PDB file of C-alpha atoms in Angstrom:
ATOM      1  CA  MET A 110       0.000   0.000   0.000  1.00  0.00           C
ATOM      2  CA  ASN A 111       1.169   3.486  -0.760  1.00  0.00           C
ATOM      3  CA  ALA A 112       2.468   5.217   2.405  1.00  0.00           C
ATOM      4  CA  ARG A 113       0.425   8.253   1.481  1.00  0.00           C
ATOM      5  CA  TYR A 114      -2.756   6.361   2.366  1.00  0.00           C
ATOM      6  CA  ASP A 115      -1.613   4.616   5.551  1.00  0.00           C
ATOM      7  CA  CYS A 116      -3.764   6.909   7.697  1.00  0.00           C
ATOM      8  CA  PHE A 117      -6.958   5.652   6.034  1.00  0.00           C
ATOM      9  CA  CYS A 118      -8.835   2.530   7.059  1.00  0.00           C
ATOM     10  CA  LYS A 119     -11.178   0.176   5.273  1.00  0.00           C
ATOM     11  CA  LEU A 120     -14.885   0.211   6.007  1.00  0.00           C
ATOM     12  CA  SER A 121     -14.571  -3.311   7.406  1.00  0.00           C
ATOM     13  CA  ASP A 122     -12.126  -1.945  10.016  1.00  0.00           C
ATOM     14  CA  LEU A 123     -14.960   0.135  11.476  1.00  0.00           C
ATOM     15  CA  LEU A 124     -17.489  -2.662  12.043  1.00  0.00           C
ATOM     16  CA  GLY A 125     -16.545  -2.941  15.715  1.00  0.00           C
ATOM     17  CA  ALA A 126     -17.227   0.765  16.198  1.00  0.00           C
ATOM     18  CA  GLN A 127     -20.512   0.829  14.292  1.00  0.00           C
ATOM     19  CA  ALA A 128     -22.728   1.239  17.370  1.00  0.00           C
ATOM     20  CA  SER A 129     -20.704   4.095  18.853  1.00  0.00           C
ATOM     21  CA  LEU A 130     -20.401   5.845  15.483  1.00  0.00           C
ATOM     22  CA  SER A 131     -24.164   5.568  14.969  1.00  0.00           C
ATOM     23  CA  GLU A 132     -24.787   6.967  18.441  1.00  0.00           C
ATOM     24  CA  ALA A 133     -22.413   9.868  17.721  1.00  0.00           C
ATOM     25  CA  ARG A 134     -24.321  10.654  14.526  1.00  0.00           C
ATOM     26  CA  ARG A 135     -27.646  10.485  16.371  1.00  0.00           C
ATOM     27  CA  HIS A 136     -26.332  12.764  19.129  1.00  0.00           C
ATOM     28  CA  LEU A 137     -25.092  15.386  16.667  1.00  0.00           C
ATOM     29  CA  HIS A 138     -28.412  15.412  14.799  1.00  0.00           C
ATOM     30  CA  ARG A 139     -30.467  15.383  18.013  1.00  0.00           C
ATOM     31  CA  PHE A 140     -28.949  18.707  19.137  1.00  0.00           C
ATOM     32  CA  PRO A 141     -28.490  20.834  15.993  1.00  0.00           C
ATOM     33  CA  GLU A 142     -26.847  24.250  16.225  1.00  0.00           C
ATOM     34  CA  LEU A 143     -26.649  27.159  13.817  1.00  0.00           C
ATOM     35  CA  SER A 144     -23.586  27.488  11.602  1.00  0.00           C
ATOM     36  CA  PHE A 145     -20.640  29.168  13.309  1.00  0.00           C
ATOM     37  CA  GLN A 146     -22.462  28.853  16.667  1.00  0.00           C
ATOM     38  CA  GLU A 147     -21.655  25.201  17.344  1.00  0.00           C
ATOM     39  CA  LYS A 148     -20.483  25.694  20.939  1.00  0.00           C
ATOM     40  CA  SER A 149     -22.081  22.567  22.390  1.00  0.00           C
ATOM     41  CA  THR A 150     -21.114  20.491  19.364  1.00  0.00           C
ATOM     42  CA  ALA A 151     -17.504  21.664  19.577  1.00  0.00           C
ATOM     43  CA  GLN A 152     -17.375  20.825  23.283  1.00  0.00           C
ATOM     44  CA  TRP A 153     -18.929  17.396  22.678  1.00  0.00           C
ATOM     45  CA  VAL A 154     -16.395  16.614  19.928  1.00  0.00           C
ATOM     46  CA  ALA A 155     -13.513  17.817  22.127  1.00  0.00           C
ATOM     47  CA  ASP A 156     -14.737  15.587  24.973  1.00  0.00           C
ATOM     48  CA  GLN A 157     -15.000  12.593  22.633  1.00  0.00           C
ATOM     49  CA  LEU A 158     -11.499  13.139  21.258  1.00  0.00           C
ATOM     50  CA  GLU A 159     -10.071  13.545  24.748  1.00  0.00           C
ATOM     51  CA  GLY A 160     -11.772  10.320  25.799  1.00  0.00           C
ATOM     52  CA  TRP A 161     -10.149   8.569  22.841  1.00  0.00           C
ATOM     53  CA  GLY A 162      -6.737   9.874  23.856  1.00  0.00           C
ATOM     54  CA  TYR A 163      -6.359  12.758  21.401  1.00  0.00           C
TER      55      TYR A 163
END
């Protein structure tokens, strides 16, 4: 595989995370915010990333 694409994964690699990814999508659509006013969304994403070690 070309080193340029090493950071990408295959769809099959995500099957184990399907439930949590679906819940994340539901959460983001459950609490919509206006463009450029996504304060709660930004905080939620930051919390998720921190929880994942980023």
